[in-house]
mmCIF file of C-alpha atoms and ligand atoms in Angstrom:
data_model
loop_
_atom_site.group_PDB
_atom_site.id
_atom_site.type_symbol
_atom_site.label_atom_id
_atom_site.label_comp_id
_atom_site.label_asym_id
_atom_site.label_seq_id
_atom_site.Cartn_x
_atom_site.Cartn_y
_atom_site.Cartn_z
ATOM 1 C CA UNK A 150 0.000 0.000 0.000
ATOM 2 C CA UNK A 151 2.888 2.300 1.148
ATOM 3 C CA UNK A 152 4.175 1.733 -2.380
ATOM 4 C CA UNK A 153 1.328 2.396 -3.969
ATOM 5 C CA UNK A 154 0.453 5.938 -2.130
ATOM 6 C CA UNK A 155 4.224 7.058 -3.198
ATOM 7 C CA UNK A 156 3.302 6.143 -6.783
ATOM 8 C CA UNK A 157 -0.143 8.068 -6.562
ATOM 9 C CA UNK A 158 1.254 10.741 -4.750
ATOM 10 C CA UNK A 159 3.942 11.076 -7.444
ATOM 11 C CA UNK A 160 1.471 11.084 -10.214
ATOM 12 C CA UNK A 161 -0.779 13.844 -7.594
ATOM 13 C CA UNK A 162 2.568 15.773 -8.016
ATOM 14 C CA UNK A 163 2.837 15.629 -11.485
ATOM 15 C CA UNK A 164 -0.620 16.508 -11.860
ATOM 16 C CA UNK A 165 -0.147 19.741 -10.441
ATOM 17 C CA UNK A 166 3.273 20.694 -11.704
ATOM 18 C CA UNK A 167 1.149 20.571 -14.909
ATOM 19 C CA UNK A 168 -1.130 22.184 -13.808
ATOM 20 C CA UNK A 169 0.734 25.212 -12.588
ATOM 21 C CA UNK A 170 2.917 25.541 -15.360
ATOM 22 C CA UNK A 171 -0.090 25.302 -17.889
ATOM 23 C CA UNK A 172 -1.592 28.406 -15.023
ATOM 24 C CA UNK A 173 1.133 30.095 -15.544
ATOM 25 C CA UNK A 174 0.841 30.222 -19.354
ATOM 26 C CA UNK A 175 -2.250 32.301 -18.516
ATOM 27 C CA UNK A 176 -0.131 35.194 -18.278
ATOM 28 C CA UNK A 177 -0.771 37.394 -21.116
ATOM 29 C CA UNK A 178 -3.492 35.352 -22.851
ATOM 30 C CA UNK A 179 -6.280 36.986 -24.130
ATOM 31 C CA UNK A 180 -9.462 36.095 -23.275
ATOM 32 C CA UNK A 181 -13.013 37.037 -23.086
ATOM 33 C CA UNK A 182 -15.491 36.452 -20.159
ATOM 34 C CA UNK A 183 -19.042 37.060 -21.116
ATOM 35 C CA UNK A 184 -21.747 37.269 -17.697
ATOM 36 C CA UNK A 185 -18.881 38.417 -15.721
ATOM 37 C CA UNK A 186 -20.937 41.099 -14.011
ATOM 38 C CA UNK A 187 -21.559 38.410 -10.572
ATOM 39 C CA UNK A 188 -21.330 34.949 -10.278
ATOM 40 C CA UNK A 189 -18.662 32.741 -11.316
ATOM 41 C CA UNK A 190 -18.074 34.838 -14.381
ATOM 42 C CA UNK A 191 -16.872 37.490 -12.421
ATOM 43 C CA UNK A 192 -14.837 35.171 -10.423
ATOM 44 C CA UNK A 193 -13.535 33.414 -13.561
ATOM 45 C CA UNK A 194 -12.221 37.289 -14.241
ATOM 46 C CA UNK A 195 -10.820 37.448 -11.118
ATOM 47 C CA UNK A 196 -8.851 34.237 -11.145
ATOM 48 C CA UNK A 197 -7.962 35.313 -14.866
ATOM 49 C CA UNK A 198 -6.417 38.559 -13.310
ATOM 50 C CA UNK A 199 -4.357 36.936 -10.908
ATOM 51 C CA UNK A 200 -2.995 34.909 -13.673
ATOM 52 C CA UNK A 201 -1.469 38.362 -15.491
ATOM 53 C CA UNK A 202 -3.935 37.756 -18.511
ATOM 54 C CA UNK A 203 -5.305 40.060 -20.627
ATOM 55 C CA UNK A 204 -9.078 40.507 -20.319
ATOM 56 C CA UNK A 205 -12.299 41.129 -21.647
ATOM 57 C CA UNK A 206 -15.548 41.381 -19.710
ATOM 58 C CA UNK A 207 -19.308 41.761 -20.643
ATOM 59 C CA UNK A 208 -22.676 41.438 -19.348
ATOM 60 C CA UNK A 209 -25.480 43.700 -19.578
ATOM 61 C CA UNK A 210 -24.602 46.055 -16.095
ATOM 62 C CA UNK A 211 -22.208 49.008 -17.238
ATOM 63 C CA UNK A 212 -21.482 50.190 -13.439
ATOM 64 C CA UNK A 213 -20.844 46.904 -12.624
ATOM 65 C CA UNK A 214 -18.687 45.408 -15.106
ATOM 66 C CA UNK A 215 -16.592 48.945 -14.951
ATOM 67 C CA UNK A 216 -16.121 47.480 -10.957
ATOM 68 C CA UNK A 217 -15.201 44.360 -12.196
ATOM 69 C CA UNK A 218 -13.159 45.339 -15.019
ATOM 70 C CA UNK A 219 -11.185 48.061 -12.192
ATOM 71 C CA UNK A 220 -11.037 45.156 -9.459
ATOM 72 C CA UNK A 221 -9.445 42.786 -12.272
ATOM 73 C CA UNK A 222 -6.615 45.637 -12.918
ATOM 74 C CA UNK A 223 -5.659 46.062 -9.070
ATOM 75 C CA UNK A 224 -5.496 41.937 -9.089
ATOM 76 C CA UNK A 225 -2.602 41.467 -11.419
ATOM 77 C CA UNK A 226 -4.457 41.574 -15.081
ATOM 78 C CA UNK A 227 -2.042 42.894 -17.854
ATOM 79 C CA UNK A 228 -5.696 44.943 -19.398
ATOM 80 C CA UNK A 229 -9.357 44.614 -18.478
ATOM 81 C CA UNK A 230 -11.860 46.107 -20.722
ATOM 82 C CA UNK A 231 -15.571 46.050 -20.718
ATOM 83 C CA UNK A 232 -18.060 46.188 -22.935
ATOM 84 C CA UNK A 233 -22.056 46.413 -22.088
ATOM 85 C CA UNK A 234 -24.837 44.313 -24.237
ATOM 86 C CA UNK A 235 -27.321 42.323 -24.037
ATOM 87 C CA UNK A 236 -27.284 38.991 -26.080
ATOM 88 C CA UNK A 237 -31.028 38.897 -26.286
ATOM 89 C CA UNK A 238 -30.504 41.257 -29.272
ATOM 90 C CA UNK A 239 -29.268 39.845 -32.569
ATOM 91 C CA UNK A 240 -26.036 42.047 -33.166
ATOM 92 C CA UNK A 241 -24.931 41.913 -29.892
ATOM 93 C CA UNK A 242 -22.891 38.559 -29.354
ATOM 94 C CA UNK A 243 -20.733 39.205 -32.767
ATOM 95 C CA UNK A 244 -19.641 42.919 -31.293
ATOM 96 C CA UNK A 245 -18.459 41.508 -28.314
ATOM 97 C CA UNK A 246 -16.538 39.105 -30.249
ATOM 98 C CA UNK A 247 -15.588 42.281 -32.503
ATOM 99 C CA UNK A 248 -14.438 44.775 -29.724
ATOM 100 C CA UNK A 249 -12.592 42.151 -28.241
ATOM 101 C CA UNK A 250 -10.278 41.237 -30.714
ATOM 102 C CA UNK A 251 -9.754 44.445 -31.744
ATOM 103 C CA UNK A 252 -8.502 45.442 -28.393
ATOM 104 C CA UNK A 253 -6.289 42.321 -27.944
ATOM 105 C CA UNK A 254 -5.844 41.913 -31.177
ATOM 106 C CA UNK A 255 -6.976 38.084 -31.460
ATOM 107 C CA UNK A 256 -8.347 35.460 -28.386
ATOM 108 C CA UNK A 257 -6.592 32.712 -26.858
ATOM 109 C CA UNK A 258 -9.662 31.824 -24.630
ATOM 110 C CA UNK A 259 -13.531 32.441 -25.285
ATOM 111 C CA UNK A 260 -15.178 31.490 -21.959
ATOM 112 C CA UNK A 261 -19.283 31.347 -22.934
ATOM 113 C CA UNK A 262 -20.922 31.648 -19.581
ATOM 114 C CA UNK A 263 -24.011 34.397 -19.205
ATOM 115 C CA UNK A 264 -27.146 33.252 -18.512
ATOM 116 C CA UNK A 265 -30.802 35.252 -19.057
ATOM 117 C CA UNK A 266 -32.860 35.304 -15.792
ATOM 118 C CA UNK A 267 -35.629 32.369 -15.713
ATOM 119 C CA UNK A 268 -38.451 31.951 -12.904
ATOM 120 C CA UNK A 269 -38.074 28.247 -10.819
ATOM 121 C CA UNK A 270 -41.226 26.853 -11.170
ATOM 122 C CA UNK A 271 -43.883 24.609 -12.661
ATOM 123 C CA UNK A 272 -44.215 24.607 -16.625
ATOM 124 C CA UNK A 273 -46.933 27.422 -17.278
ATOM 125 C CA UNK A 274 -47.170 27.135 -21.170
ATOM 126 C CA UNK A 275 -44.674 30.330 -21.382
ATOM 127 C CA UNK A 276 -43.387 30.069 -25.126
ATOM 128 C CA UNK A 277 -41.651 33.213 -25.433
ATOM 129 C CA UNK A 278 -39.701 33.893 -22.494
ATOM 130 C CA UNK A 279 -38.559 30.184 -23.805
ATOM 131 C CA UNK A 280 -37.493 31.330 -26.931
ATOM 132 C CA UNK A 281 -36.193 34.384 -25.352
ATOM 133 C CA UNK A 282 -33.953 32.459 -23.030
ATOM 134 C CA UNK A 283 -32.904 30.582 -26.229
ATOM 135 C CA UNK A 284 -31.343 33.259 -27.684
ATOM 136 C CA UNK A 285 -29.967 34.810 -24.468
ATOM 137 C CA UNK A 286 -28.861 31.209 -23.515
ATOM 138 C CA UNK A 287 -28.416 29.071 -26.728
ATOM 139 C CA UNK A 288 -28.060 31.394 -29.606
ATOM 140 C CA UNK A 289 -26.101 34.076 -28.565
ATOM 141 C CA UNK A 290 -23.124 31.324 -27.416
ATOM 142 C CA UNK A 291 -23.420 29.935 -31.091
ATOM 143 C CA UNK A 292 -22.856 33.251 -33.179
ATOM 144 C CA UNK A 293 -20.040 34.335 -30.503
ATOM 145 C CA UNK A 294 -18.550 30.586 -30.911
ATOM 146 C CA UNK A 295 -18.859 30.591 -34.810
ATOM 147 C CA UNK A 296 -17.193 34.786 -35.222
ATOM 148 C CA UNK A 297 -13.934 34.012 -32.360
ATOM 149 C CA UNK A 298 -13.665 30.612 -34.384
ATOM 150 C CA UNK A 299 -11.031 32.131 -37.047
ATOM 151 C CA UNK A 300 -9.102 33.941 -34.014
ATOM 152 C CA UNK A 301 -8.941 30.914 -31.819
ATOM 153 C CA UNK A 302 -7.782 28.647 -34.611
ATOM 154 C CA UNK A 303 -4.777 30.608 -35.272
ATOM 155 C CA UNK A 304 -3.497 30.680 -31.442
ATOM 156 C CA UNK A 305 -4.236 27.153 -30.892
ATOM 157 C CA UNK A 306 -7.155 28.840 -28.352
ATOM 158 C CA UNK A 307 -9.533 27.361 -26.318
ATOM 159 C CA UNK A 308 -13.782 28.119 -26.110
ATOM 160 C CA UNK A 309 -15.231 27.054 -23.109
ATOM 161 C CA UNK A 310 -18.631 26.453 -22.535
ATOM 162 C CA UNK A 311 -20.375 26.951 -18.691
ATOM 163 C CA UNK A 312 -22.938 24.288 -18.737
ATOM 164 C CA UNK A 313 -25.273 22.397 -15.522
ATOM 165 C CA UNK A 314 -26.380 19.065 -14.643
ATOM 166 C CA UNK A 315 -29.952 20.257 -15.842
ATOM 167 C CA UNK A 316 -28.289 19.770 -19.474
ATOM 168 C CA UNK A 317 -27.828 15.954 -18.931
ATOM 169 C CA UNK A 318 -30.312 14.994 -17.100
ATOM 170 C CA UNK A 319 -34.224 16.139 -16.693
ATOM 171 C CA UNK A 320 -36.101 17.906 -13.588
ATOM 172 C CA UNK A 321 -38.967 19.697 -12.710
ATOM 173 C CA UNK A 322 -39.476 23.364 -12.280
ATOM 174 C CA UNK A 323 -36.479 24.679 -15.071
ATOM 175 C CA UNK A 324 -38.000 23.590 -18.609
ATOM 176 C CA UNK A 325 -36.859 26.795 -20.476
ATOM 177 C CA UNK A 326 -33.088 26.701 -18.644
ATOM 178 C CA UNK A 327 -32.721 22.492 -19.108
ATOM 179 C CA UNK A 328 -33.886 23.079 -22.600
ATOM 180 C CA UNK A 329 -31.611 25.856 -23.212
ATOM 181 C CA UNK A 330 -28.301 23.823 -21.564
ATOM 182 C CA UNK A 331 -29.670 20.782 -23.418
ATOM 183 C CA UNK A 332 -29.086 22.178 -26.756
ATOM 184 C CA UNK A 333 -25.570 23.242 -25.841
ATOM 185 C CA UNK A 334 -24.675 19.523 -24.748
ATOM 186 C CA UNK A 335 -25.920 18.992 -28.925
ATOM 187 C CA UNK A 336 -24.065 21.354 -30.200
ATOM 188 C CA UNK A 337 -20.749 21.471 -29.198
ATOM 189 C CA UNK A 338 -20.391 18.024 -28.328
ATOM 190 C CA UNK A 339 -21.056 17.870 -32.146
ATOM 191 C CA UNK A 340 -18.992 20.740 -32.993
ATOM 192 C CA UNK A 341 -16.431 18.905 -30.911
ATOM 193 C CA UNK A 342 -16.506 16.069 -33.522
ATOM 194 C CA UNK A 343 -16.165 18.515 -36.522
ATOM 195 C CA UNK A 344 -13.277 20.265 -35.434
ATOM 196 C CA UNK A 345 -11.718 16.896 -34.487
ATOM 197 C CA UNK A 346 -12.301 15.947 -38.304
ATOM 198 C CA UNK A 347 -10.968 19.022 -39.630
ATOM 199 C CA UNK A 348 -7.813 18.498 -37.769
ATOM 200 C CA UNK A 349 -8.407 22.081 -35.953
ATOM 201 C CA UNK A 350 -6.186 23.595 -33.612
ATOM 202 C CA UNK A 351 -9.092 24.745 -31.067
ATOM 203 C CA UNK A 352 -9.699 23.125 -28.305
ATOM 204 C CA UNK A 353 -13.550 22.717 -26.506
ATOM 205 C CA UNK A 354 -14.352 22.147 -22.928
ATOM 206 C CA UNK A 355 -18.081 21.632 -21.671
ATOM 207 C CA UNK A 356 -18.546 22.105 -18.186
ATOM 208 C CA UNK A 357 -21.215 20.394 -15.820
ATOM 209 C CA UNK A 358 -22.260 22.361 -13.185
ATOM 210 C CA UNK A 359 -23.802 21.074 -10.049
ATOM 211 C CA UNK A 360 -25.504 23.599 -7.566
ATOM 212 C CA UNK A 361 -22.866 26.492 -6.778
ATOM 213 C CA UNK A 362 -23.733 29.050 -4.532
ATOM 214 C CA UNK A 363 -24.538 32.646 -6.455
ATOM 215 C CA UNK A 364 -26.807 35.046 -5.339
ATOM 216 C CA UNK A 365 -28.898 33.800 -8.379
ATOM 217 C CA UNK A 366 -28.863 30.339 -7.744
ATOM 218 C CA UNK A 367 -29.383 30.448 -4.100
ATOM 219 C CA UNK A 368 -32.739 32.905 -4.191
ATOM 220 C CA UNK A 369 -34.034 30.703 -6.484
ATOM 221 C CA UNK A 370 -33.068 27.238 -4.246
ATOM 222 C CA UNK A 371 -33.372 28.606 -1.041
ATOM 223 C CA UNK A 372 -35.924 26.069 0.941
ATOM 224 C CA UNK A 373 -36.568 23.813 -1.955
ATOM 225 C CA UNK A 374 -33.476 21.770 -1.903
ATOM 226 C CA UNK A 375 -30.647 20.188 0.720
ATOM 227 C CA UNK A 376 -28.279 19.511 -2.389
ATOM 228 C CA UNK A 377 -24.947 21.350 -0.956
ATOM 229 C CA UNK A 378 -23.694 24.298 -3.387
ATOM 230 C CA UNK A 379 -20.629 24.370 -3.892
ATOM 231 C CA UNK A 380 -18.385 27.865 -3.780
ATOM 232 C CA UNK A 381 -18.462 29.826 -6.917
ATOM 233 C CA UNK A 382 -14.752 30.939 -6.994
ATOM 234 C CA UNK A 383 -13.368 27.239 -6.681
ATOM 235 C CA UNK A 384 -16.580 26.616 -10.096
ATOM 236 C CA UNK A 385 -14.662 29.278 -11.454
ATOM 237 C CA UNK A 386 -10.931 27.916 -11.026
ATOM 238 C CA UNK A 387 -12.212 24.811 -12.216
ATOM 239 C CA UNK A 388 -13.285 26.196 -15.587
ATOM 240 C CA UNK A 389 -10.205 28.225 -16.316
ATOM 241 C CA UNK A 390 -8.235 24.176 -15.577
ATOM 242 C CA UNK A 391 -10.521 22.767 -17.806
ATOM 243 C CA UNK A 392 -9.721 25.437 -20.412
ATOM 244 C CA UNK A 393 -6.048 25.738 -20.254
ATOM 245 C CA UNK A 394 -5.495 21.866 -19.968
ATOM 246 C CA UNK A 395 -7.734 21.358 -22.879
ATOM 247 C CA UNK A 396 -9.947 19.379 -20.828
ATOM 248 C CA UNK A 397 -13.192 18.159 -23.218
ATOM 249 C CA UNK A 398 -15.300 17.514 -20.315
ATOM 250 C CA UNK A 399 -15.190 18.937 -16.732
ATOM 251 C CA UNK A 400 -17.696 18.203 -14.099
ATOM 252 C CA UNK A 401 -17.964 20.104 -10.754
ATOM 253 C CA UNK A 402 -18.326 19.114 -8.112
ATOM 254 C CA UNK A 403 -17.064 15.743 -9.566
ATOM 255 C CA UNK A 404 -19.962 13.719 -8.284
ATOM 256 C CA UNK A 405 -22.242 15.288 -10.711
ATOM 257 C CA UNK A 406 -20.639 12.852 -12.975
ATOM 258 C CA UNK A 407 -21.839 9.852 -11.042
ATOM 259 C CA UNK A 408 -25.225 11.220 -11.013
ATOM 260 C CA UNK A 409 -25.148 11.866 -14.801
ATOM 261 C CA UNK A 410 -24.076 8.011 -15.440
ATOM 262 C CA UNK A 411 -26.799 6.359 -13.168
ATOM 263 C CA UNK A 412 -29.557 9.009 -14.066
ATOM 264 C CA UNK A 413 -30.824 6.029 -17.156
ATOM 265 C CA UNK A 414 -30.969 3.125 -14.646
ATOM 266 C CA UNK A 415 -32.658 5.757 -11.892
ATOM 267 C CA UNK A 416 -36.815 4.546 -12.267
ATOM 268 C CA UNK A 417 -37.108 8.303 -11.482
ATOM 269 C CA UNK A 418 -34.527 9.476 -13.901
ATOM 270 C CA UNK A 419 -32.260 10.749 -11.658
ATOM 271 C CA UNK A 420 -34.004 13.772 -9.933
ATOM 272 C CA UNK A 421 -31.894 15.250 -7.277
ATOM 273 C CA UNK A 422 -34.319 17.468 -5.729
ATOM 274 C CA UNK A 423 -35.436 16.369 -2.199
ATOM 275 C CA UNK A 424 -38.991 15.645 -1.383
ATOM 276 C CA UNK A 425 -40.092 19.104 -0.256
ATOM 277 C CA UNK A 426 -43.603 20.259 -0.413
ATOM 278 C CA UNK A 427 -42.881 22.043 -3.749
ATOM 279 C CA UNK A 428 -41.609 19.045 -5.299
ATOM 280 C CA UNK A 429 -44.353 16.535 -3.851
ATOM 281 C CA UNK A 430 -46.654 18.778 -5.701
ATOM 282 C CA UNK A 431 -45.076 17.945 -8.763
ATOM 283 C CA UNK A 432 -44.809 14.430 -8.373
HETATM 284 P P1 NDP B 38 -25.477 34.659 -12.485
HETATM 285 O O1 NDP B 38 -26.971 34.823 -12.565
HETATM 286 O O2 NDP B 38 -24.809 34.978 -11.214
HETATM 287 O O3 NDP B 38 -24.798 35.533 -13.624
HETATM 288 C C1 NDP B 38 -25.351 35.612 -14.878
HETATM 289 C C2 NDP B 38 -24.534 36.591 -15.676
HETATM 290 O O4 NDP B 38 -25.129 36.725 -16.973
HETATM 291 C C3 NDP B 38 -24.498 37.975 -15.059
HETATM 292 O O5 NDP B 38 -23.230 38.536 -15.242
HETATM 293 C C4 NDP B 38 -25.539 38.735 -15.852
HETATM 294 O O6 NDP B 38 -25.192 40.101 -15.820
HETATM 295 C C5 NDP B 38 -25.376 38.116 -17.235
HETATM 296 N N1 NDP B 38 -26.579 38.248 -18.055
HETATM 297 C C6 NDP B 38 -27.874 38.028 -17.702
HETATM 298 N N2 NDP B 38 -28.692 38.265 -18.725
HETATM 299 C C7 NDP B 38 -27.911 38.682 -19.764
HETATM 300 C C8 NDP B 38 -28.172 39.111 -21.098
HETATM 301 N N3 NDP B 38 -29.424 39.173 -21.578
HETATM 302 N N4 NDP B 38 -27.132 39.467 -21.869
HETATM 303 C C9 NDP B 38 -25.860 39.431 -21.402
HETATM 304 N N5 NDP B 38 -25.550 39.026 -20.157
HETATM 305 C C10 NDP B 38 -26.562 38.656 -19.345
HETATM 306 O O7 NDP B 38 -25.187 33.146 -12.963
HETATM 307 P P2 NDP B 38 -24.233 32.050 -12.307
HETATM 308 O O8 NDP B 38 -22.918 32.653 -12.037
HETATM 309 O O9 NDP B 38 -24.962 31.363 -11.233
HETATM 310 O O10 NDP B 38 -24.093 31.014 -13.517
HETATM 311 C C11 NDP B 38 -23.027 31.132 -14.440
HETATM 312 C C12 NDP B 38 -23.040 29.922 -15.349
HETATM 313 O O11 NDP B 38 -22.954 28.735 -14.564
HETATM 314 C C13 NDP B 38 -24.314 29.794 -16.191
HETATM 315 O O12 NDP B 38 -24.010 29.340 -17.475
HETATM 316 C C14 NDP B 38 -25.119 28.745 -15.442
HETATM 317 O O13 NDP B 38 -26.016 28.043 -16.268
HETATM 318 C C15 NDP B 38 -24.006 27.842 -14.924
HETATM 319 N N6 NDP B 38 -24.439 27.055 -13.790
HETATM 320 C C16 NDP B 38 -24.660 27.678 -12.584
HETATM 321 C C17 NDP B 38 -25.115 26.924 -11.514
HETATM 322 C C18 NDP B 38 -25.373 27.539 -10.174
HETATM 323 O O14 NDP B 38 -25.869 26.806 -9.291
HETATM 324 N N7 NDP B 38 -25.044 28.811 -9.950
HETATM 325 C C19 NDP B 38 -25.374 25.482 -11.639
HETATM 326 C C20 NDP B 38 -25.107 24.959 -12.950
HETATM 327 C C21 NDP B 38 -24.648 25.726 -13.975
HETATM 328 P P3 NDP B 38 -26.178 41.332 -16.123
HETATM 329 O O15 NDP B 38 -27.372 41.159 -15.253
HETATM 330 O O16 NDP B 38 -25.331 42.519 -15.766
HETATM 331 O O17 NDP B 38 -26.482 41.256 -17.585
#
């Protein structure tokens, strides 16, 4: 046993040494944050900053991001620039893209993460908030994936895609959000595939989400559910790995995994919710 906790330790070693040196390539890189005005975007830009990179932040909050963007600077980033908008409208995603590599002049990293606001609750027959949240959600992470494309291809860059549990698996109360994170799962876990056949130089990593603990995500929670969330900022250092190691897949906390591979033999389908009065309602 002694043996074999040396040789695991060693590798545990290794792991990070990689890890840290692949960190430290972060300084410099150039890389674009989108719903970095709170959550784990803005701690993605924070843990960016420390690195020495180069950043770009947006969401749809000028005063806030300008906070962000000054917080970033006093942390260690080599820039940080905002840029207001709100990816509900059509022109919006590709002038992000636009303004940001003008101002770095190309991307090494383009981290998709915003999300639109969406109620928690039973399935009311709304249709357009739906296909509002599909553009805010879905759409918007498309165009922005498809115009940085060119950019990333020539550094050897990375997209990243911020993803949750409720895109692998089905629950009550979040149709318009588990539909949205569904159809990112489809597409660039197919886009994956393409690029792979085209021999391309950019590299994608999805990322699983379990509960974390934003503002959002806890108002909306709060009383419903015992699942633990998890702290944003470690989410967020756990996205920028997945990213610089080139990581297809990353799930946080890792057990969402586990619950992602049994959900098809679960008689229930895998629903993590506890048995609360909201959920017996829906059951
Ligand atoms: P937050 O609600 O904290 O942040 C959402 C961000 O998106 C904000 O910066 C917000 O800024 C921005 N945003 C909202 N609407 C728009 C819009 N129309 N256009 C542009 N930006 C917009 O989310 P979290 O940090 O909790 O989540 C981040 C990611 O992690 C998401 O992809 C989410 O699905 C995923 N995730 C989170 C989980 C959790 O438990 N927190 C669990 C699983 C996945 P502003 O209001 O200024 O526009």
């Amino acid at each position: 046993t002694k043996k074999k906790d040396i040789i695991n330790g060693f590798h545990c070693i290794c792991f990070f040494e990689c890890v840290d040196f692949v960190l430290e390539s972060l300084k410099g890189a150039r890389v674009l944050v989108t719903g970095a005005s709170s959550g784990i975007g803005e701690q993605m830009a924070y843990h960016y900053a420390r690195f020495g990179a180069q950043i770009v932040i947006t969401a749809r909050r000028e005063k806030v991001l300008q906070q962000v963007a000054e917080k970033c600077l006093s942390l260690g980033a080599q820039k940080a620039l905002h840029i207001a908008a709100d990816m509900a409208n059509e022109s919006d995603p590709e002038r992000v893209v636009d303004f940001a590599l003008e101002k770095l002049g190309g991307l090494d990293y383009l981290v998709l993460n915003h999300i639109g606001p969406t109620t928690f609750g039973m399935w009311e027959g709304d249709v357009e908030h739906t296909r509002w949240l599909m553009k805010v959600n879905f759409f918007s992470y498309i165009q922005m994936a498809w115009r940085a494309l060119p950019s990333l291809e020539q550094s050897k860059g990375s997209l990243v895609v911020v993803s949750s549990v409720l895109g692998k698996m089905t629950n009550p109360f979040t149709l318009p959000y588990s539909s949205t994170k569904f159809a990112l799962s489809g597409f660039f876990g197919s886009l994956y595939h393409e690029l792979a056949m085209k021999k391309s130089n950019v590299s994608i990593s999805v990322c699983t989400l379990g509960l974390i603990d934003t503002d959002s995500a806890m108002d909306k929670v709060r009383g419903i559910t015992k699942v633990p969330a998890y702290p944003a900022t470690e989410a967020a250092l756990n996205i920028i790995i997945a990213g610089a190691t080139r990581q297809l897949d990353l799930y946080y906390p890792w057990f969402t995994q586990v619950i992602t591979l049994i959900k098809d033999w679960s008689p229930s389908g895998g629903v993590t919710l506890d048995r609360s009065p909201v959920c017996r309602r829906a059951t």
